[in-house]
Amino acid sequence: MASSRFDLIKDRELFEKIGTALNDGHNFVLTCHVRPDGDAIGSMLALGTALSDKGKEVIFYTEDPVPGNIEFLPGTNAITHSLPAELPDNTTLCILDCGEPRRIGSKAEELIEQADVVVVLDHHLDNGSFADMEKALAYIDQDIFATGALVMLLLENMEWPINKAIATCLYSAIITDTGAFRHSNTTAAAFEMASFLVEAGADPYFIANRLYQSYPERRIHLLGLVLRTLEVFSHGKIAVLQATPQMFRVTGAKAEDTEDFVGFARCIDSVEVAIFIREVHAGHVTVSLRSKEYVNVAEIAKAFGGGGHFHAAGFTTTGTTVDVRDAILKEIERQYGELE
Ligand code: AMP
Ligand code: MN
Ligand code: MN
């Protein structure tokens, strides 16, 4: 394998084993986490395109639909949301941007059981789901800013070409997970990789327009209602926004239209923890948590069966938005005391 100019690989032996599995396999199924984002889809399409370019058979599967603003990524039309009755023999399953089976969705067990080899590339808090699975090669590194970066390192190490389509997917993955180079995970390597990908054909202006300025009007109508729910607690350190089933009904908006609404709570100067609570269908609640400095929101989310990263995490639960809000406020206080 070629050495990379990006010195980010901590477990080279495992990385090389993954390279060998990709080289040796012929039938691949690629998947990612539910409610996929630009890193999940971008990583999946980049790796899948590279595998197809090598003459391999690739099935792309996600449980949930691809959000409208990332539909432009080359290859999204090949993504299916149902699986063939049986996978081909000797299937290699690649799980991207997802480190635990249940985050793949309802087909997780079936997929993993039928696969000969399971490759996991991820950067979330590792709960060890794949650690004891004999057929799994799980490369999970919380310090990597995007799963797309891992895919890029893999392709580079295998000396597989990165064409314009692959570069577009990987650049979008990096932009998504660094919040366009604003999040705390933004490193020099993130810029260097982005620069490399632009040279390889990714068009930053085109991609930014698609990712951030191509939303349906209903999203902005919903945002108007959501912003009116703003509440702040703990001397302005915690800000909460909510979206209720009624708001989705009157605006015709969908779950996917709320991406990064939590950012409007986070952008208040005093805020350390931002919370967005979304109830699309009565009783089913999804929560996004963000922090700026010292609160580890992955640990808060974990208390509710979710997970994520230090500064960005989430979970799903049942109840009403108000009950869930109170439970989160209580959990933050339990872990950190009253924020000041
Ligand atoms: P989101 O707020 O949906 O953008 O998610 C923020 C981060 O938390 C992402 O890295 C997600 O992968 C992670 N996350 C969200 N929901 C869950 C969940 N139910 N379980 C584990 N991780 C989650
Ligand atoms: Mn993701
Ligand atoms: Mn990611």
CSV table of C-alpha atoms and ligand atoms in Angstrom, one decimal:
chain,number,residue,atom,x,y,z
A,1,MET,CA,0.0,0.0,0.0
A,2,ALA,CA,1.1,3.5,-0.7
A,3,SER,CA,1.7,5.7,2.3
A,4,SER,CA,-0.6,8.7,2.6
A,5,ARG,CA,0.6,12.3,2.9
A,6,PHE,CA,-2.2,12.6,5.6
A,7,ASP,CA,-0.8,10.9,8.7
A,8,LEU,CA,-4.2,10.1,10.3
A,9,ILE,CA,-4.2,6.3,10.4
A,10,LYS,CA,-3.8,5.0,13.9
A,11,ASP,CA,-4.2,1.3,13.2
A,12,ARG,CA,-2.4,0.6,10.0
A,13,GLU,CA,-2.7,-3.2,10.2
A,14,LEU,CA,-6.5,-3.0,10.4
A,15,PHE,CA,-6.6,-0.4,7.7
A,16,GLU,CA,-4.6,-2.7,5.4
A,17,LYS,CA,-6.8,-5.7,6.2
A,18,ILE,CA,-9.8,-3.6,5.1
A,19,GLY,CA,-8.0,-2.7,1.9
A,20,THR,CA,-7.4,-6.4,1.2
A,21,ALA,CA,-11.1,-7.2,1.9
A,22,LEU,CA,-12.2,-4.5,-0.6
A,23,ASN,CA,-9.7,-5.7,-3.2
A,24,ASP,CA,-10.6,-9.4,-2.7
A,25,GLY,CA,-14.4,-9.0,-2.6
A,26,HIS,CA,-16.7,-9.1,-5.6
A,27,ASN,CA,-20.2,-8.6,-4.3
A,28,PHE,CA,-20.7,-5.6,-2.0
A,29,VAL,CA,-23.6,-4.1,-0.1
A,30,LEU,CA,-23.0,-0.6,1.2
A,31,THR,CA,-25.1,1.0,3.9
A,32,CYS,CA,-25.1,3.8,6.4
A,33,HIS,CA,-27.1,5.1,9.4
A,34,VAL,CA,-30.8,5.9,9.4
A,35,ARG,CA,-31.8,9.5,8.6
A,36,PRO,CA,-28.7,9.7,6.4
A,37,ASP,CA,-26.7,12.9,6.1
A,38,GLY,CA,-24.0,14.2,3.7
A,39,ASP,CA,-21.2,12.3,5.3
A,40,ALA,CA,-23.2,9.0,5.4
A,41,ILE,CA,-24.4,9.2,1.8
A,42,GLY,CA,-21.2,10.9,0.5
A,43,SER,CA,-19.0,8.2,2.0
A,44,MET,CA,-21.2,5.4,0.8
A,45,LEU,CA,-21.4,6.7,-2.8
A,46,ALA,CA,-17.7,7.5,-2.9
A,47,LEU,CA,-16.6,4.0,-1.8
A,48,GLY,CA,-19.3,2.3,-3.9
A,49,THR,CA,-18.3,4.2,-7.0
A,50,ALA,CA,-14.7,3.3,-6.5
A,51,LEU,CA,-15.7,-0.4,-6.1
A,52,SER,CA,-17.9,-0.3,-9.2
A,53,ASP,CA,-15.0,1.3,-11.2
A,54,LYS,CA,-13.0,-1.7,-10.2
A,55,GLY,CA,-15.6,-4.0,-11.8
A,56,LYS,CA,-17.3,-5.0,-8.5
A,57,GLU,CA,-21.0,-5.5,-8.0
A,58,VAL,CA,-22.4,-2.9,-5.6
A,59,ILE,CA,-25.8,-2.6,-4.0
A,60,PHE,CA,-26.5,0.7,-2.1
A,61,TYR,CA,-29.0,0.4,0.7
A,62,THR,CA,-30.4,2.9,3.2
A,63,GLU,CA,-33.4,2.5,5.4
A,64,ASP,CA,-34.5,6.1,5.0
A,65,PRO,CA,-34.7,8.3,1.9
A,66,VAL,CA,-31.9,10.6,0.8
A,67,PRO,CA,-32.7,14.2,1.9
A,68,GLY,CA,-33.4,16.5,-1.0
A,69,ASN,CA,-30.4,18.7,-0.6
A,70,ILE,CA,-28.0,15.8,-1.0
A,71,GLU,CA,-29.8,14.1,-3.9
A,72,PHE,CA,-27.4,15.9,-6.3
A,73,LEU,CA,-24.5,13.6,-5.3
A,74,PRO,CA,-23.5,11.5,-8.2
A,75,GLY,CA,-25.0,8.0,-7.8
A,76,THR,CA,-28.0,8.7,-5.5
A,77,ASN,CA,-30.4,7.3,-8.0
A,78,ALA,CA,-28.8,3.8,-7.4
A,79,ILE,CA,-29.6,3.9,-3.7
A,80,THR,CA,-32.4,1.4,-2.8
A,81,HIS,CA,-34.6,1.3,0.3
A,82,SER,CA,-35.5,-2.4,0.0
A,83,LEU,CA,-33.2,-5.4,-0.2
A,84,PRO,CA,-33.3,-8.4,-2.5
A,85,ALA,CA,-34.8,-11.5,-0.8
A,86,GLU,CA,-31.3,-13.0,-0.6
A,87,LEU,CA,-27.9,-11.3,-0.9
A,88,PRO,CA,-25.4,-12.8,-3.4
A,89,ASP,CA,-22.9,-15.4,-2.0
A,90,ASN,CA,-19.7,-14.0,-0.5
A,91,THR,CA,-21.2,-10.6,0.1
A,92,THR,CA,-19.0,-8.0,1.8
A,93,LEU,CA,-21.1,-5.6,3.8
A,94,CYS,CA,-19.7,-2.1,4.2
A,95,ILE,CA,-21.3,0.0,6.9
A,96,LEU,CA,-20.4,3.7,6.7
A,97,ASP,CA,-20.7,6.5,9.2
A,98,CYS,CA,-22.4,4.1,11.6
A,99,GLY,CA,-20.7,2.1,14.4
A,100,GLU,CA,-23.7,0.1,15.8
A,101,PRO,CA,-26.1,-2.3,14.0
A,102,ARG,CA,-29.3,-0.8,15.2
A,103,ARG,CA,-28.4,2.6,13.6
A,104,ILE,CA,-28.6,0.9,10.2
A,105,GLY,CA,-32.3,0.4,10.8
A,106,SER,CA,-34.7,-2.6,10.7
A,107,LYS,CA,-32.7,-4.7,8.2
A,108,ALA,CA,-29.5,-4.6,10.3
A,109,GLU,CA,-29.5,-8.1,11.6
A,110,GLU,CA,-30.5,-9.6,8.3
A,111,LEU,CA,-27.7,-7.8,6.5
A,112,ILE,CA,-25.0,-8.6,9.0
A,113,GLU,CA,-26.1,-12.3,9.2
A,114,GLN,CA,-26.0,-12.8,5.4
A,115,ALA,CA,-22.6,-11.1,4.9
A,116,ASP,CA,-19.4,-13.0,4.7
A,117,VAL,CA,-17.3,-10.0,5.8
A,118,VAL,CA,-18.4,-6.8,7.5
A,119,VAL,CA,-16.4,-3.6,7.0
A,120,VAL,CA,-17.2,-0.7,9.3
A,121,LEU,CA,-15.8,2.8,8.8
A,122,ASP,CA,-17.0,5.3,11.4
A,123,HIS,CA,-16.1,8.1,13.7
A,124,HIS,CA,-18.8,8.1,16.3
A,125,LEU,CA,-18.4,7.2,20.0
A,126,ASP,CA,-17.7,3.5,19.8
A,127,ASN,CA,-20.0,1.3,21.9
A,128,GLY,CA,-18.1,-1.8,21.0
A,129,SER,CA,-20.9,-3.4,18.9
A,130,PHE,CA,-18.5,-4.8,16.4
A,131,ALA,CA,-15.6,-5.5,18.6
A,132,ASP,CA,-16.3,-9.2,19.2
A,133,MET,CA,-17.8,-10.0,15.8
A,134,GLU,CA,-15.4,-12.4,14.1
A,135,LYS,CA,-16.2,-11.4,10.5
A,136,ALA,CA,-16.1,-7.7,11.2
A,137,LEU,CA,-13.3,-5.3,10.4
A,138,ALA,CA,-14.3,-2.2,12.3
A,139,TYR,CA,-12.2,0.9,11.9
A,140,ILE,CA,-13.8,3.5,14.3
A,141,ASP,CA,-11.9,6.6,15.2
A,142,GLN,CA,-13.6,9.4,17.0
A,143,ASP,CA,-10.8,11.8,16.1
A,144,ILE,CA,-11.5,11.7,12.4
A,145,PHE,CA,-13.6,14.6,11.3
A,146,ALA,CA,-15.7,12.7,8.8
A,147,THR,CA,-16.2,9.2,7.6
A,148,GLY,CA,-15.5,10.5,4.1
A,149,ALA,CA,-12.0,11.2,5.3
A,150,LEU,CA,-11.5,7.6,6.1
A,151,VAL,CA,-12.8,6.6,2.7
A,152,MET,CA,-10.4,9.0,1.1
A,153,LEU,CA,-7.5,7.6,3.0
A,154,LEU,CA,-8.5,4.1,2.1
A,155,LEU,CA,-8.8,4.9,-1.6
A,156,GLU,CA,-5.5,6.7,-1.6
A,157,ASN,CA,-3.7,3.8,0.2
A,158,MET,CA,-5.1,1.3,-2.3
A,159,GLU,CA,-4.0,3.7,-5.1
A,160,TRP,CA,-7.6,3.6,-6.5
A,161,PRO,CA,-8.3,6.8,-8.6
A,162,ILE,CA,-10.4,9.6,-7.1
A,163,ASN,CA,-12.4,11.0,-10.1
A,164,LYS,CA,-14.7,14.0,-10.1
A,165,ALA,CA,-17.8,12.0,-8.9
A,166,ILE,CA,-15.9,10.5,-6.0
A,167,ALA,CA,-14.3,13.8,-5.2
A,168,THR,CA,-17.7,15.5,-5.1
A,169,CYS,CA,-19.1,12.9,-2.7
A,170,LEU,CA,-16.1,13.1,-0.4
A,171,TYR,CA,-15.9,16.9,-0.4
A,172,SER,CA,-19.6,17.0,0.5
A,173,ALA,CA,-19.0,14.5,3.3
A,174,ILE,CA,-16.2,16.7,4.8
A,175,ILE,CA,-18.2,19.9,4.4
A,176,THR,CA,-21.2,18.3,6.1
A,177,ASP,CA,-19.4,17.0,9.1
A,178,THR,CA,-17.1,19.9,9.8
A,179,GLY,CA,-20.1,22.3,9.4
A,180,ALA,CA,-18.3,23.9,6.4
A,181,PHE,CA,-15.1,24.1,8.5
A,182,ARG,CA,-16.8,25.7,11.6
A,183,HIS,CA,-17.0,22.7,14.0
A,184,SER,CA,-14.3,21.9,16.6
A,185,ASN,CA,-13.3,18.9,14.6
A,186,THR,CA,-11.9,21.1,11.8
A,187,THR,CA,-8.2,20.4,11.4
A,188,ALA,CA,-5.5,21.4,8.9
A,189,ALA,CA,-5.9,17.9,7.4
A,190,ALA,CA,-9.6,18.7,6.7
A,191,PHE,CA,-8.5,21.7,4.6
A,192,GLU,CA,-5.8,19.8,3.0
A,193,MET,CA,-8.1,17.0,2.0
A,194,ALA,CA,-10.7,19.4,0.8
A,195,SER,CA,-8.1,21.1,-1.3
A,196,PHE,CA,-7.0,17.8,-2.8
A,197,LEU,CA,-10.6,17.0,-3.6
A,198,VAL,CA,-11.2,20.3,-5.3
A,199,GLU,CA,-8.1,19.6,-7.4
A,200,ALA,CA,-9.7,16.2,-8.2
A,201,GLY,CA,-12.8,17.9,-9.5
A,202,ALA,CA,-15.1,18.8,-6.6
A,203,ASP,CA,-16.7,22.3,-7.2
A,204,PRO,CA,-17.0,24.1,-3.9
A,205,TYR,CA,-19.5,26.8,-5.1
A,206,PHE,CA,-21.8,24.3,-6.8
A,207,ILE,CA,-21.7,21.9,-3.8
A,208,ALA,CA,-22.3,24.7,-1.2
A,209,ASN,CA,-25.3,25.9,-3.2
A,210,ARG,CA,-26.8,22.5,-3.4
A,211,LEU,CA,-26.1,21.6,0.3
A,212,TYR,CA,-27.2,24.9,1.9
A,213,GLN,CA,-29.3,26.9,-0.6
A,214,SER,CA,-31.6,24.3,-2.1
A,215,TYR,CA,-34.3,23.8,0.5
A,216,PRO,CA,-38.0,23.5,-0.1
A,217,GLU,CA,-40.0,26.5,0.9
A,218,ARG,CA,-41.9,24.5,3.5
A,219,ARG,CA,-38.7,24.2,5.5
A,220,ILE,CA,-38.6,28.0,6.0
A,221,HIS,CA,-42.3,28.1,7.0
A,222,LEU,CA,-41.6,25.4,9.6
A,223,LEU,CA,-38.5,27.2,10.8
A,224,GLY,CA,-40.7,30.3,11.4
A,225,LEU,CA,-42.9,28.3,13.8
A,226,VAL,CA,-40.0,26.5,15.4
A,227,LEU,CA,-38.1,29.7,16.2
A,228,ARG,CA,-41.1,31.0,18.1
A,229,THR,CA,-40.8,28.1,20.6
A,230,LEU,CA,-37.3,29.3,21.7
A,231,GLU,CA,-36.8,28.9,25.5
A,232,VAL,CA,-33.5,29.5,27.4
A,233,PHE,CA,-32.5,28.0,30.7
A,234,SER,CA,-29.6,28.2,33.2
A,235,HIS,CA,-28.7,31.8,32.6
A,236,GLY,CA,-28.9,31.5,28.9
A,237,LYS,CA,-26.5,28.5,28.8
A,238,ILE,CA,-29.2,26.1,27.5
A,239,ALA,CA,-31.5,26.9,24.5
A,240,VAL,CA,-34.3,24.7,23.4
A,241,LEU,CA,-36.3,24.7,20.2
A,242,GLN,CA,-39.3,22.4,19.5
A,243,ALA,CA,-41.2,21.2,16.5
A,244,THR,CA,-44.7,19.7,17.2
A,245,PRO,CA,-46.8,17.4,15.0
A,246,GLN,CA,-49.2,20.3,14.4
A,247,MET,CA,-46.3,22.4,12.9
A,248,PHE,CA,-45.5,19.7,10.5
A,249,ARG,CA,-49.1,19.4,9.6
A,250,VAL,CA,-49.8,23.0,8.9
A,251,THR,CA,-46.6,23.6,6.9
A,252,GLY,CA,-46.5,20.2,5.1
A,253,ALA,CA,-42.9,19.9,6.1
A,254,LYS,CA,-41.2,16.5,6.7
A,255,ALA,CA,-38.7,15.2,9.2
A,256,GLU,CA,-35.8,15.8,6.8
A,257,ASP,CA,-36.7,19.5,6.5
A,258,THR,CA,-35.4,20.1,10.0
A,259,GLU,CA,-31.7,19.4,9.4
A,260,ASP,CA,-29.6,21.7,11.5
A,261,PHE,CA,-32.5,23.6,13.1
A,262,VAL,CA,-30.5,23.0,16.3
A,263,GLY,CA,-27.9,25.4,14.9
A,264,PHE,CA,-30.4,28.3,15.5
A,265,ALA,CA,-30.4,27.5,19.2
A,266,ARG,CA,-26.6,27.1,19.3
A,267,CYS,CA,-25.8,30.4,17.6
A,268,ILE,CA,-27.0,32.4,20.6
A,269,ASP,CA,-23.9,34.0,22.3
A,270,SER,CA,-24.5,32.7,25.8
A,271,VAL,CA,-25.4,29.2,24.8
A,272,GLU,CA,-23.3,26.1,25.8
A,273,VAL,CA,-26.0,23.5,25.1
A,274,ALA,CA,-28.5,23.7,22.2
A,275,ILE,CA,-31.4,21.3,22.1
A,276,PHE,CA,-33.8,20.7,19.2
A,277,ILE,CA,-36.8,18.4,20.0
A,278,ARG,CA,-38.8,17.2,17.1
A,279,GLU,CA,-42.1,15.2,17.2
A,280,VAL,CA,-43.2,14.5,13.7
A,281,HIS,CA,-45.8,11.9,14.6
A,282,ALA,CA,-47.5,12.1,18.0
A,283,GLY,CA,-45.4,10.4,20.7
A,284,HIS,CA,-42.3,9.8,18.5
A,285,VAL,CA,-39.6,12.2,19.5
A,286,THR,CA,-36.1,12.8,17.9
A,287,VAL,CA,-33.6,15.0,19.7
A,288,SER,CA,-30.5,16.8,18.4
A,289,LEU,CA,-28.0,18.0,20.9
A,290,ARG,CA,-25.1,20.4,20.4
A,291,SER,CA,-22.6,22.0,22.7
A,292,LYS,CA,-19.9,24.6,22.2
A,293,GLU,CA,-17.2,23.8,24.8
A,294,TYR,CA,-17.3,21.6,27.9
A,295,VAL,CA,-20.6,19.6,27.9
A,296,ASN,CA,-20.2,16.2,26.3
A,297,VAL,CA,-23.5,15.8,24.7
A,298,ALA,CA,-22.7,12.3,23.5
A,299,GLU,CA,-22.9,11.3,27.2
A,300,ILE,CA,-26.2,13.2,27.7
A,301,ALA,CA,-27.6,11.3,24.6
A,302,LYS,CA,-26.3,8.0,25.9
A,303,ALA,CA,-28.5,8.4,29.0
A,304,PHE,CA,-31.4,8.2,26.6
A,305,GLY,CA,-30.1,5.4,24.5
A,306,GLY,CA,-28.5,7.5,21.8
A,307,GLY,CA,-25.0,8.6,21.1
A,308,GLY,CA,-22.9,10.7,18.8
A,309,HIS,CA,-19.9,13.0,19.3
A,310,PHE,CA,-18.7,15.3,22.1
A,311,HIS,CA,-20.2,18.4,20.5
A,312,ALA,CA,-23.0,16.8,18.4
A,313,ALA,CA,-25.3,14.0,19.5
A,314,GLY,CA,-28.8,12.8,19.4
A,315,PHE,CA,-31.4,10.2,20.4
A,316,THR,CA,-34.9,9.1,19.7
A,317,THR,CA,-37.5,8.4,22.3
A,318,THR,CA,-41.2,8.4,23.0
A,319,GLY,CA,-43.3,11.0,24.9
A,320,THR,CA,-44.1,14.6,24.3
A,321,THR,CA,-41.6,17.4,23.5
A,322,VAL,CA,-42.2,19.0,26.8
A,323,ASP,CA,-41.6,15.8,28.8
A,324,VAL,CA,-38.5,15.1,26.8
A,325,ARG,CA,-37.2,18.7,27.3
A,326,ASP,CA,-37.6,18.4,31.1
A,327,ALA,CA,-35.9,15.0,31.1
A,328,ILE,CA,-32.9,16.4,29.2
A,329,LEU,CA,-32.6,19.4,31.4
A,330,LYS,CA,-32.6,17.1,34.4
A,331,GLU,CA,-29.9,14.9,32.9
A,332,ILE,CA,-27.7,17.9,32.1
A,333,GLU,CA,-28.1,19.0,35.7
A,334,ARG,CA,-27.4,15.5,37.0
A,335,GLN,CA,-24.1,15.3,35.0
A,336,TYR,CA,-22.9,18.9,35.3
A,337,GLY,CA,-25.0,20.6,38.0
A,338,GLU,CA,-26.6,23.9,37.1
A,339,LEU,CA,-24.6,25.4,34.1
A,340,GLU,CA,-23.3,28.9,34.8
B,1,AMP,P1,-28.3,14.9,14.4
B,1,AMP,O1,-28.6,15.8,15.5
B,1,AMP,O2,-29.3,14.1,14.0
B,1,AMP,O3,-27.5,15.7,13.3
B,1,AMP,O4,-27.2,14.0,15.0
B,1,AMP,C1,-26.0,14.4,15.6
B,1,AMP,C2,-25.1,13.3,15.9
B,1,AMP,O5,-25.6,12.4,16.9
B,1,AMP,C3,-24.7,12.5,14.7
B,1,AMP,O6,-23.4,12.2,14.7
B,1,AMP,C4,-25.6,11.3,14.9
B,1,AMP,O7,-24.9,10.2,14.3
B,1,AMP,C5,-25.7,11.1,16.4
B,1,AMP,N1,-27.0,10.5,16.7
B,1,AMP,C6,-28.2,11.1,16.4
B,1,AMP,N2,-29.2,10.3,16.8
B,1,AMP,C7,-28.6,9.2,17.3
B,1,AMP,C8,-29.1,8.0,17.9
B,1,AMP,N3,-30.4,7.7,18.0
B,1,AMP,N4,-28.2,7.1,18.3
B,1,AMP,C9,-26.9,7.3,18.2
B,1,AMP,N5,-26.4,8.4,17.7
B,1,AMP,C10,-27.2,9.4,17.3
B,2,MN,MN,-23.7,11.0,9.8
B,3,MN,MN,-20.2,11.4,10.0
